[in-house]
mmCIF file of C-alpha atoms in Angstrom:
data_model
loop_
_atom_site.group_PDB
_atom_site.id
_atom_site.type_symbol
_atom_site.label_atom_id
_atom_site.label_comp_id
_atom_site.label_asym_id
_atom_site.label_seq_id
_atom_site.Cartn_x
_atom_site.Cartn_y
_atom_site.Cartn_z
ATOM 1 C CA MET A 1 0.072 -0.136 -0.159
ATOM 2 C CA ALA A 2 3.242 2.854 1.016
ATOM 3 C CA VAL A 3 4.391 2.085 -2.240
ATOM 4 C CA GLN A 4 1.285 2.628 -4.247
ATOM 5 C CA GLN A 5 0.248 5.686 -2.460
ATOM 6 C CA ALA A 6 4.040 7.067 -3.037
ATOM 7 C CA GLY A 7 3.019 6.632 -7.643
ATOM 8 C CA GLY A 8 5.157 3.585 -7.640
ATOM 9 C CA ALA A 9 3.613 0.959 -10.610
ATOM 10 C CA GLY A 10 4.970 -1.869 -9.077
ATOM 11 C CA LEU A 11 6.998 -3.761 -6.033
ATOM 12 C CA ILE A 12 9.580 -5.879 -6.095
ATOM 13 C CA LEU A 13 10.167 -7.614 -3.185
ATOM 14 C CA THR A 14 14.036 -9.652 -1.564
ATOM 15 C CA ASN A 15 14.813 -12.434 0.456
ATOM 16 C CA GLU A 16 17.250 -11.813 3.577
ATOM 17 C CA PRO A 17 20.311 -13.901 3.032
ATOM 18 C CA GLU A 18 18.550 -15.924 5.845
ATOM 19 C CA ASP A 19 15.614 -16.741 3.548
ATOM 20 C CA GLY A 20 17.243 -17.975 1.401
ATOM 21 C CA LYS A 21 16.106 -18.987 -2.330
ATOM 22 C CA ASP A 22 12.105 -19.028 -0.470
ATOM 23 C CA LEU A 23 9.722 -17.673 -2.711
ATOM 24 C CA VAL A 24 6.144 -17.891 -0.352
ATOM 25 C CA ALA A 25 3.934 -16.211 -2.230
ATOM 26 C CA GLU A 26 1.997 -13.055 -1.177
ATOM 27 C CA CYS A 27 -1.201 -10.804 -2.911
ATOM 28 C CA HIS A 28 -0.556 -7.145 -2.716
ATOM 29 C CA SER A 29 -2.446 -4.460 -3.869
ATOM 30 C CA LEU A 30 -0.381 -3.352 -7.445
ATOM 31 C CA ALA A 31 1.821 -5.832 -9.416
ATOM 32 C CA ALA A 32 4.761 -7.486 -7.559
ATOM 33 C CA THR A 33 7.358 -10.211 -7.367
ATOM 34 C CA ARG A 34 9.553 -11.947 -5.316
ATOM 35 C CA VAL A 35 13.236 -12.770 -5.219
ATOM 36 C CA GLY A 36 15.842 -14.716 -3.651
ATOM 37 C CA SER A 37 18.873 -13.118 -1.539
ATOM 38 C CA LYS A 38 21.201 -13.747 -4.219
ATOM 39 C CA SER A 39 19.144 -12.588 -7.067
ATOM 40 C CA ALA A 40 18.579 -9.218 -4.904
ATOM 41 C CA GLU A 41 21.888 -9.183 -4.750
ATOM 42 C CA ASP A 42 21.823 -8.941 -8.750
ATOM 43 C CA ILE A 43 18.800 -6.407 -9.089
ATOM 44 C CA LYS A 44 20.607 -4.443 -6.358
ATOM 45 C CA ALA A 45 23.704 -4.232 -8.158
ATOM 46 C CA TYR A 46 22.411 -3.173 -11.533
ATOM 47 C CA ILE A 47 19.891 -0.415 -9.965
ATOM 48 C CA ASN A 48 22.962 1.017 -8.518
ATOM 49 C CA GLY A 49 25.011 1.155 -11.454
ATOM 50 C CA THR A 50 22.212 2.378 -14.476
ATOM 51 C CA ARG A 51 21.545 5.119 -15.036
ATOM 52 C CA ASN A 52 17.968 4.482 -16.207
ATOM 53 C CA PRO A 53 17.638 0.901 -14.463
ATOM 54 C CA ARG A 54 14.063 0.026 -15.982
ATOM 55 C CA ALA A 55 12.121 -3.699 -14.884
ATOM 56 C CA THR A 56 8.800 -5.472 -16.374
ATOM 57 C CA ILE A 57 6.768 -8.111 -14.461
ATOM 58 C CA LYS A 58 5.351 -10.805 -16.654
ATOM 59 C CA ALA A 59 2.764 -12.987 -15.449
ATOM 60 C CA GLU A 60 2.723 -16.311 -17.073
ATOM 61 C CA GLY A 61 -0.527 -17.547 -16.073
ATOM 62 C CA LEU A 62 1.007 -21.250 -15.938
ATOM 63 C CA THR A 63 1.873 -23.750 -13.230
ATOM 64 C CA VAL A 64 5.147 -25.166 -13.986
ATOM 65 C CA VAL A 65 5.147 -28.850 -12.457
ATOM 66 C CA GLY A 66 8.532 -30.758 -11.905
ATOM 67 C CA LYS A 67 11.026 -28.432 -12.449
ATOM 68 C CA ALA A 68 11.972 -27.148 -8.573
ATOM 69 C CA GLN A 69 14.043 -29.544 -6.689
ATOM 70 C CA ALA A 70 11.422 -30.322 -3.515
ATOM 71 C CA PRO A 71 10.892 -31.136 -1.050
ATOM 72 C CA VAL A 72 13.489 -28.179 0.517
ATOM 73 C CA VAL A 73 12.649 -27.270 4.303
ATOM 74 C CA ALA A 74 11.576 -23.816 4.027
ATOM 75 C CA ALA A 75 13.469 -21.070 6.246
ATOM 76 C CA PHE A 76 10.395 -20.554 8.647
ATOM 77 C CA SER A 77 10.724 -23.769 9.732
ATOM 78 C CA SER A 78 11.063 -24.388 13.265
ATOM 79 C CA ARG A 79 13.866 -26.608 14.258
ATOM 80 C CA GLY A 80 15.407 -27.595 17.269
ATOM 81 C CA PRO A 81 16.741 -28.669 19.648
ATOM 82 C CA ASN A 82 14.042 -28.991 21.775
ATOM 83 C CA PRO A 83 14.079 -26.058 24.689
ATOM 84 C CA VAL A 84 12.348 -28.087 27.024
ATOM 85 C CA VAL A 85 12.058 -31.736 26.888
ATOM 86 C CA PRO A 86 16.271 -31.902 25.299
ATOM 87 C CA GLU A 87 15.993 -35.972 24.956
ATOM 88 C CA ILE A 88 13.044 -36.270 22.654
ATOM 89 C CA LEU A 89 13.780 -34.711 19.529
ATOM 90 C CA LYS A 90 12.231 -32.164 17.711
ATOM 91 C CA PRO A 91 10.856 -31.821 14.817
ATOM 92 C CA ASP A 92 9.365 -35.275 14.281
ATOM 93 C CA LEU A 93 9.469 -34.576 10.687
ATOM 94 C CA ILE A 94 8.352 -32.468 8.238
ATOM 95 C CA ALA A 95 4.954 -32.131 5.169
ATOM 96 C CA PRO A 96 3.880 -29.730 2.463
ATOM 97 C CA GLY A 97 3.953 -26.700 3.740
ATOM 98 C CA VAL A 98 5.247 -23.991 1.221
ATOM 99 C CA ASN A 99 2.639 -22.435 -0.738
ATOM 100 C CA ILE A 100 -0.365 -24.416 -0.074
ATOM 101 C CA LEU A 101 -3.915 -24.163 -2.481
ATOM 102 C CA ALA A 102 -5.778 -23.348 0.272
ATOM 103 C CA ALA A 103 -9.723 -22.515 1.271
ATOM 104 C CA TRP A 104 -9.825 -18.564 2.129
ATOM 105 C CA THR A 105 -12.559 -16.573 3.978
ATOM 106 C CA GLY A 106 -14.430 -14.435 1.740
ATOM 107 C CA HIS A 107 -14.864 -11.835 4.065
ATOM 108 C CA VAL A 108 -11.839 -10.677 3.701
ATOM 109 C CA ASP A 109 -9.447 -9.431 1.355
ATOM 110 C CA PRO A 110 -5.932 -11.794 0.794
ATOM 111 C CA THR A 111 -4.389 -8.880 0.953
ATOM 112 C CA GLY A 112 -4.988 -8.469 4.189
ATOM 113 C CA LEU A 113 -6.223 -4.896 3.990
ATOM 114 C CA ILE A 114 -8.959 -3.230 5.110
ATOM 115 C CA CYS A 115 -10.074 -1.056 2.434
ATOM 116 C CA GLY A 116 -9.842 -4.361 -0.113
ATOM 117 C CA GLU A 117 -12.230 -5.229 -1.919
ATOM 118 C CA ARG A 118 -11.121 -8.084 -3.406
ATOM 119 C CA ARG A 119 -12.977 -11.777 -2.184
ATOM 120 C CA VAL A 120 -11.500 -15.335 -3.553
ATOM 121 C CA ASP A 121 -12.669 -18.649 -2.076
ATOM 122 C CA TYR A 122 -8.882 -19.910 -2.453
ATOM 123 C CA TYR A 123 -5.787 -18.566 -1.760
ATOM 124 C CA ILE A 124 -1.839 -19.550 -1.774
ATOM 125 C CA LEU A 125 -0.731 -20.410 2.308
ATOM 126 C CA SER A 126 2.481 -20.675 3.195
ATOM 127 C CA GLY A 127 3.248 -22.023 7.216
ATOM 128 C CA THR A 128 2.777 -24.831 9.726
ATOM 129 C CA SER A 129 -1.066 -23.754 9.509
ATOM 130 C CA MET A 130 -0.552 -25.822 6.311
ATOM 131 C CA ALA A 131 2.044 -28.518 6.746
ATOM 132 C CA CYS A 132 -0.715 -29.555 9.793
ATOM 133 C CA PRO A 133 -3.278 -30.621 8.011
ATOM 134 C CA HIS A 134 -1.434 -32.694 5.689
ATOM 135 C CA VAL A 135 -0.268 -35.048 8.651
ATOM 136 C CA THR A 136 -3.411 -34.638 10.144
ATOM 137 C CA GLY A 137 -5.308 -36.434 6.978
ATOM 138 C CA LEU A 138 -2.081 -38.782 6.581
ATOM 139 C CA ALA A 139 -2.977 -39.594 10.417
ATOM 140 C CA ALA A 140 -6.814 -40.323 9.525
ATOM 141 C CA LEU A 141 -5.881 -42.290 6.360
ATOM 142 C CA LEU A 142 -3.658 -45.219 8.696
ATOM 143 C CA ARG A 143 -5.868 -45.008 11.050
ATOM 144 C CA ALA A 144 -8.436 -45.598 9.132
ATOM 145 C CA ALA A 145 -6.002 -48.624 7.343
ATOM 146 C CA HIS A 146 -5.150 -49.851 10.378
ATOM 147 C CA PRO A 147 -8.378 -49.255 13.370
ATOM 148 C CA GLY A 148 -6.198 -51.071 16.466
ATOM 149 C CA TRP A 149 -3.399 -48.439 15.667
ATOM 150 C CA THR A 150 -2.224 -45.833 18.576
ATOM 151 C CA PRO A 151 -1.797 -42.616 17.707
ATOM 152 C CA SER A 152 1.669 -43.396 19.378
ATOM 153 C CA ALA A 153 1.679 -46.032 16.357
ATOM 154 C CA ILE A 154 0.574 -44.055 13.647
ATOM 155 C CA LYS A 155 3.560 -41.099 14.393
ATOM 156 C CA SER A 156 6.135 -44.360 15.076
ATOM 157 C CA ALA A 157 4.712 -44.951 11.653
ATOM 158 C CA LEU A 158 5.275 -41.848 9.655
ATOM 159 C CA MET A 159 8.677 -40.602 11.658
ATOM 160 C CA THR A 160 10.317 -44.456 10.358
ATOM 161 C CA SER A 161 9.141 -44.494 7.087
ATOM 162 C CA SER A 162 9.924 -40.698 6.301
ATOM 163 C CA ALA A 163 11.926 -40.039 3.543
ATOM 164 C CA LEU A 164 15.548 -38.510 3.617
ATOM 165 C CA PHE A 165 15.813 -37.533 -0.601
ATOM 166 C CA ASP A 166 14.646 -34.824 -2.306
ATOM 167 C CA ASN A 167 12.693 -35.426 -6.621
ATOM 168 C CA THR A 168 16.604 -35.626 -7.724
ATOM 169 C CA GLY A 169 18.006 -38.037 -5.999
ATOM 170 C CA SER A 170 19.999 -35.482 -3.417
ATOM 171 C CA PRO A 171 19.557 -35.198 0.561
ATOM 172 C CA ILE A 172 17.236 -32.832 1.179
ATOM 173 C CA GLY A 173 18.383 -29.047 1.602
ATOM 174 C CA ASP A 174 18.000 -26.017 4.335
ATOM 175 C CA SER A 175 16.928 -23.340 2.277
ATOM 176 C CA SER A 176 17.763 -20.688 5.328
ATOM 177 C CA THR A 177 21.698 -22.193 4.788
ATOM 178 C CA GLY A 178 21.664 -23.921 1.649
ATOM 179 C CA LEU A 179 22.896 -26.873 2.806
ATOM 180 C CA THR A 180 22.017 -30.382 3.130
ATOM 181 C CA ALA A 181 18.961 -30.212 6.120
ATOM 182 C CA ASN A 182 20.119 -31.562 9.599
ATOM 183 C CA THR A 183 18.520 -33.781 11.347
ATOM 184 C CA PHE A 184 17.442 -30.979 13.872
ATOM 185 C CA ALA A 185 16.129 -28.706 10.969
ATOM 186 C CA ILE A 186 13.732 -32.308 9.024
ATOM 187 C CA GLY A 187 13.349 -34.434 12.491
ATOM 188 C CA ALA A 188 13.497 -38.523 11.030
ATOM 189 C CA GLY A 189 12.688 -37.044 7.454
ATOM 190 C CA HIS A 190 9.654 -35.970 4.850
ATOM 191 C CA VAL A 191 6.653 -37.774 5.199
ATOM 192 C CA ASN A 192 5.996 -40.776 2.792
ATOM 193 C CA PRO A 193 2.340 -41.837 3.355
ATOM 194 C CA ASN A 194 2.679 -45.608 1.371
ATOM 195 C CA ALA A 195 5.780 -46.285 3.642
ATOM 196 C CA ALA A 196 3.660 -45.492 6.435
ATOM 197 C CA LEU A 197 0.855 -47.437 5.362
ATOM 198 C CA ASP A 198 3.414 -50.463 5.772
ATOM 199 C CA PRO A 199 6.535 -50.041 8.335
ATOM 200 C CA GLY A 200 7.263 -53.450 9.800
ATOM 201 C CA LEU A 201 7.183 -52.293 13.368
ATOM 202 C CA VAL A 202 5.797 -49.180 14.908
ATOM 203 C CA TYR A 203 7.366 -47.744 18.728
ATOM 204 C CA ASP A 204 3.953 -47.496 20.575
ATOM 205 C CA ALA A 205 3.697 -45.553 24.055
ATOM 206 C CA GLY A 206 0.360 -45.988 26.198
ATOM 207 C CA ILE A 207 -1.153 -44.490 28.891
ATOM 208 C CA ASP A 208 2.168 -45.807 31.401
ATOM 209 C CA ASP A 209 4.711 -44.728 29.500
ATOM 210 C CA TYR A 210 3.430 -41.691 29.125
ATOM 211 C CA VAL A 211 2.652 -41.640 32.998
ATOM 212 C CA SER A 212 6.289 -42.154 33.474
ATOM 213 C CA PHE A 213 7.613 -39.303 30.880
ATOM 214 C CA LEU A 214 5.508 -36.879 33.736
ATOM 215 C CA CYS A 215 7.502 -37.975 36.573
ATOM 216 C CA ALA A 216 11.213 -37.920 34.831
ATOM 217 C CA LEU A 217 10.402 -34.258 34.351
ATOM 218 C CA ASN A 218 9.903 -33.818 37.530
ATOM 219 C CA TYR A 219 6.069 -34.131 38.321
ATOM 220 C CA THR A 220 5.469 -34.680 41.857
ATOM 221 C CA GLN A 221 3.353 -38.062 42.769
ATOM 222 C CA ARG A 222 0.913 -35.164 43.740
ATOM 223 C CA GLN A 223 0.752 -34.014 41.048
ATOM 224 C CA ILE A 224 0.599 -36.531 38.622
ATOM 225 C CA ARG A 225 -2.037 -38.209 40.784
ATOM 226 C CA ILE A 226 -4.377 -35.702 39.823
ATOM 227 C CA ILE A 227 -4.514 -36.548 35.999
ATOM 228 C CA THR A 228 -3.960 -40.487 36.939
ATOM 229 C CA LYS A 229 -6.499 -40.851 39.953
ATOM 230 C CA LYS A 230 -3.737 -43.293 41.514
ATOM 231 C CA ALA A 231 -0.431 -43.932 42.692
ATOM 232 C CA THR A 232 2.833 -43.839 40.671
ATOM 233 C CA SER A 233 6.741 -44.958 41.112
ATOM 234 C CA CYS A 234 9.119 -42.505 39.154
ATOM 235 C CA THR A 235 11.881 -44.003 38.194
ATOM 236 C CA SER A 236 12.747 -43.547 35.108
ATOM 237 C CA GLN A 237 14.302 -40.393 32.357
ATOM 238 C CA PRO A 238 12.612 -38.355 29.681
ATOM 239 C CA GLY A 239 14.931 -39.864 27.145
ATOM 240 C CA ASP A 240 13.226 -43.619 28.233
ATOM 241 C CA LEU A 241 10.122 -42.970 26.471
ATOM 242 C CA ASN A 242 9.526 -45.206 24.019
ATOM 243 C CA TYR A 243 10.132 -42.672 20.875
ATOM 244 C CA PRO A 244 10.752 -43.249 17.410
ATOM 245 C CA SER A 245 13.972 -41.450 17.713
ATOM 246 C CA PHE A 246 16.803 -40.584 19.499
ATOM 247 C CA SER A 247 18.291 -37.405 21.203
ATOM 248 C CA VAL A 248 21.486 -37.687 23.586
ATOM 249 C CA VAL A 249 23.142 -34.821 25.101
ATOM 250 C CA PHE A 250 26.121 -36.052 26.682
ATOM 251 C CA ARG A 251 27.254 -33.030 30.009
ATOM 252 C CA LYS A 252 30.823 -32.913 32.036
ATOM 253 C CA ARG A 253 30.362 -36.144 33.768
ATOM 254 C CA SER A 254 28.095 -37.822 32.228
ATOM 255 C CA LEU A 255 30.065 -39.400 28.976
ATOM 256 C CA VAL A 256 27.889 -42.556 28.597
ATOM 257 C CA ARG A 257 24.030 -42.755 27.688
ATOM 258 C CA VAL A 258 21.712 -46.408 28.108
ATOM 259 C CA THR A 259 17.906 -46.490 27.605
ATOM 260 C CA ALA A 260 16.304 -48.588 26.001
ATOM 261 C CA ARG A 261 13.127 -49.416 23.392
ATOM 262 C CA THR A 262 10.261 -51.642 22.997
ATOM 263 C CA VAL A 263 9.236 -52.326 19.177
ATOM 264 C CA THR A 264 5.677 -53.995 18.065
ATOM 265 C CA ASN A 265 5.727 -56.311 14.628
ATOM 266 C CA VAL A 266 2.893 -54.916 12.507
ATOM 267 C CA GLY A 267 4.842 -56.599 9.346
ATOM 268 C CA GLY A 268 4.535 -60.269 7.852
ATOM 269 C CA THR A 269 5.291 -63.178 9.790
ATOM 270 C CA PRO A 270 7.654 -64.588 10.562
ATOM 271 C CA SER A 271 10.124 -62.109 10.260
ATOM 272 C CA VAL A 272 13.446 -60.969 10.726
ATOM 273 C CA TYR A 273 15.252 -57.440 11.966
ATOM 274 C CA GLU A 274 19.096 -56.676 11.733
ATOM 275 C CA MET A 275 20.513 -53.861 13.621
ATOM 276 C CA ALA A 276 22.285 -50.933 11.187
ATOM 277 C CA VAL A 277 23.759 -48.165 12.990
ATOM 278 C CA GLU A 278 25.793 -45.100 11.071
ATOM 279 C CA SER A 279 27.180 -43.249 14.202
ATOM 280 C CA PRO A 280 28.114 -39.537 14.370
ATOM 281 C CA PRO A 281 31.999 -38.402 14.653
ATOM 282 C CA ASP A 282 32.874 -38.764 17.817
ATOM 283 C CA VAL A 283 30.386 -41.332 19.415
ATOM 284 C CA ASN A 284 29.806 -45.002 19.157
ATOM 285 C CA ILE A 285 26.379 -46.433 19.132
ATOM 286 C CA ILE A 286 25.834 -50.310 20.777
ATOM 287 C CA VAL A 287 22.612 -51.942 20.393
ATOM 288 C CA GLU A 288 21.901 -55.689 21.919
ATOM 289 C CA PRO A 289 20.628 -57.329 20.587
ATOM 290 C CA LYS A 290 21.594 -57.104 17.027
ATOM 291 C CA THR A 291 18.369 -59.653 15.632
ATOM 292 C CA LEU A 292 14.573 -59.290 16.271
ATOM 293 C CA THR A 293 12.903 -61.739 15.510
ATOM 294 C CA PHE A 294 9.123 -62.197 15.328
ATOM 295 C CA GLU A 295 6.338 -65.051 15.094
ATOM 296 C CA LYS A 296 3.077 -63.317 14.715
ATOM 297 C CA GLN A 297 1.391 -60.505 14.588
ATOM 298 C CA ASN A 298 2.053 -58.075 17.115
ATOM 299 C CA GLU A 299 4.529 -59.330 18.999
ATOM 300 C CA LYS A 300 6.741 -57.249 20.813
ATOM 301 C CA ALA A 301 10.518 -57.011 21.201
ATOM 302 C CA SER A 302 12.826 -54.852 23.134
ATOM 303 C CA PHE A 303 16.499 -53.199 22.653
ATOM 304 C CA THR A 304 18.976 -51.864 24.616
ATOM 305 C CA VAL A 305 21.115 -48.804 23.044
ATOM 306 C CA ARG A 306 24.367 -47.273 24.707
ATOM 307 C CA PHE A 307 25.831 -43.973 23.124
ATOM 308 C CA GLU A 308 29.135 -43.457 24.291
ATOM 309 C CA SER A 309 31.112 -39.745 24.407
ATOM 310 C CA LYS A 310 34.734 -40.403 22.596
ATOM 311 C CA ILE A 311 36.080 -36.854 23.806
ATOM 312 C CA ALA A 312 35.379 -35.219 27.444
ATOM 313 C CA SER A 313 33.394 -32.166 26.027
ATOM 314 C CA ALA A 314 32.492 -30.334 23.043
ATOM 315 C CA LYS A 315 30.406 -27.693 25.009
ATOM 316 C CA GLY A 316 27.311 -26.757 21.925
ATOM 317 C CA ARG A 317 28.654 -29.054 19.425
ATOM 318 C CA GLN A 318 25.652 -31.558 17.401
ATOM 319 C CA VAL A 319 26.152 -34.412 15.480
ATOM 320 C CA PHE A 320 24.200 -36.285 13.655
ATOM 321 C CA GLY A 321 23.294 -40.471 12.636
ATOM 322 C CA GLN A 322 20.385 -42.710 12.219
ATOM 323 C CA ILE A 323 19.552 -46.520 13.744
ATOM 324 C CA SER A 324 17.765 -48.502 11.247
ATOM 325 C CA TRP A 325 16.201 -52.026 12.166
ATOM 326 C CA LYS A 326 16.471 -53.381 8.330
ATOM 327 C CA SER A 327 13.513 -56.785 7.520
ATOM 328 C CA VAL A 328 15.297 -59.994 6.113
ATOM 329 C CA LYS A 329 12.705 -61.922 6.770
ATOM 330 C CA GLY A 330 9.349 -61.319 6.368
ATOM 331 C CA GLY A 331 9.061 -58.201 4.612
ATOM 332 C CA ILE A 332 11.196 -55.331 2.927
ATOM 333 C CA GLN A 333 10.916 -52.193 5.563
ATOM 334 C CA ILE A 334 13.512 -50.431 6.971
ATOM 335 C CA VAL A 335 12.330 -48.928 10.622
ATOM 336 C CA ARG A 336 14.863 -46.068 10.116
ATOM 337 C CA SER A 337 15.369 -43.772 13.660
ATOM 338 C CA PRO A 338 16.986 -40.591 13.848
ATOM 339 C CA VAL A 339 19.863 -39.992 16.143
ATOM 340 C CA ALA A 340 20.711 -36.392 17.211
ATOM 341 C CA ILE A 341 23.676 -36.093 19.577
ATOM 342 C CA ARG A 342 24.405 -32.249 21.815
ATOM 343 C CA TRP A 343 27.234 -31.975 23.884
ATOM 344 C CA ASP A 344 26.045 -29.177 27.302
#
C-alpha cells in the first residue's frame, strides 16, 4: 500500500540472506514479484550501476510442475533442539507447507488490507498451519487402514518410514543455509504416506509410558495423581520414553547414556530384522541385541542402546546419525530412527 500511495507502479520484494531462495506467494495491491537473496543482490547491483534502470513484471499464467527441487526445508520452519525436553527430538518430521492452495474466508481481502475489496474462495498459503493438515489427514488415513493402531503407533509409522531425499535423489536441503538439512531441521524426514501404511515395526506408547515421562520431567507424585487418580512410582529418565527417535545430551561428567526401546511387529510373519547403525563422529552407538525375530503379529521385542562419547567435552557441538532395523525375512521395510547428539 505504501508503494502504491507513493506512486509506484510495481513492487519487487527481496529475501533477507537467512531466507535463502524461499519464494512464498503473497497477495499485493499492485503488480509485485518476489526474488531470493542472491537475485536481490544482482537486482540491486543493476539499479545502482545503471542510469535509467527498468524492470518488467510479467505474469506467465502457467503452473510449472517438476522443475523445482523439492522438498526443501523452508527458512521459516521451526528447528530443534527441543528447548523444554532436550532428550525428545524435535521436530518429529516435515510435511508440505509452502505455497499450498487452501480455502480462504470470503470476508477478508487476501492482502489483509481493510480497504481491500477482492473476495476469493481459495488462496495460496504457507506455514505450519498448512503442514499440520497434511499430517493430520495422513494420520486419519492410517487410522482408517489400521483401526487398532494407537496415536503413538501412527506417529511412529509416519516417522520411521519418512524420506530423506528429494525429487532429484539428493539429500533434502535447507533453504536457510543452502546446505543439506540436518536432523534438527527435518526430524525423521519428509512424510512418505505409502511407506507409512506398512512400516513393519512401530514404537508404541500408552498411558503408563507417558505417566513415567511426566515423572521424569520432575512432576511430583501429587501432581501426577491429579491426572491419573492413582499412585505412581517414578524411575525413568526423559529419554526413556518409547519414542521413534533418539536425542542424547552429553554433559561434562556424563559421557555415557543408556536407554531402551520396544518395537511391535505390525508387518509380515514370521519376520527377522537386523540392526544397522550409522554412528556420528566421536560417538559410539552400541545396540543389543543386533537381531529381532517375530513369529506373530503384534509381538513385541526390546533392545538397549548405549551412546558413548569419545571426547571429554565439546560444548555446543551437534552431530547426527541413525539407527535402523532392516527386514531380512518377512518384508522389505527399513525402520529408521534419527539420532541427534549434543554436548552441553
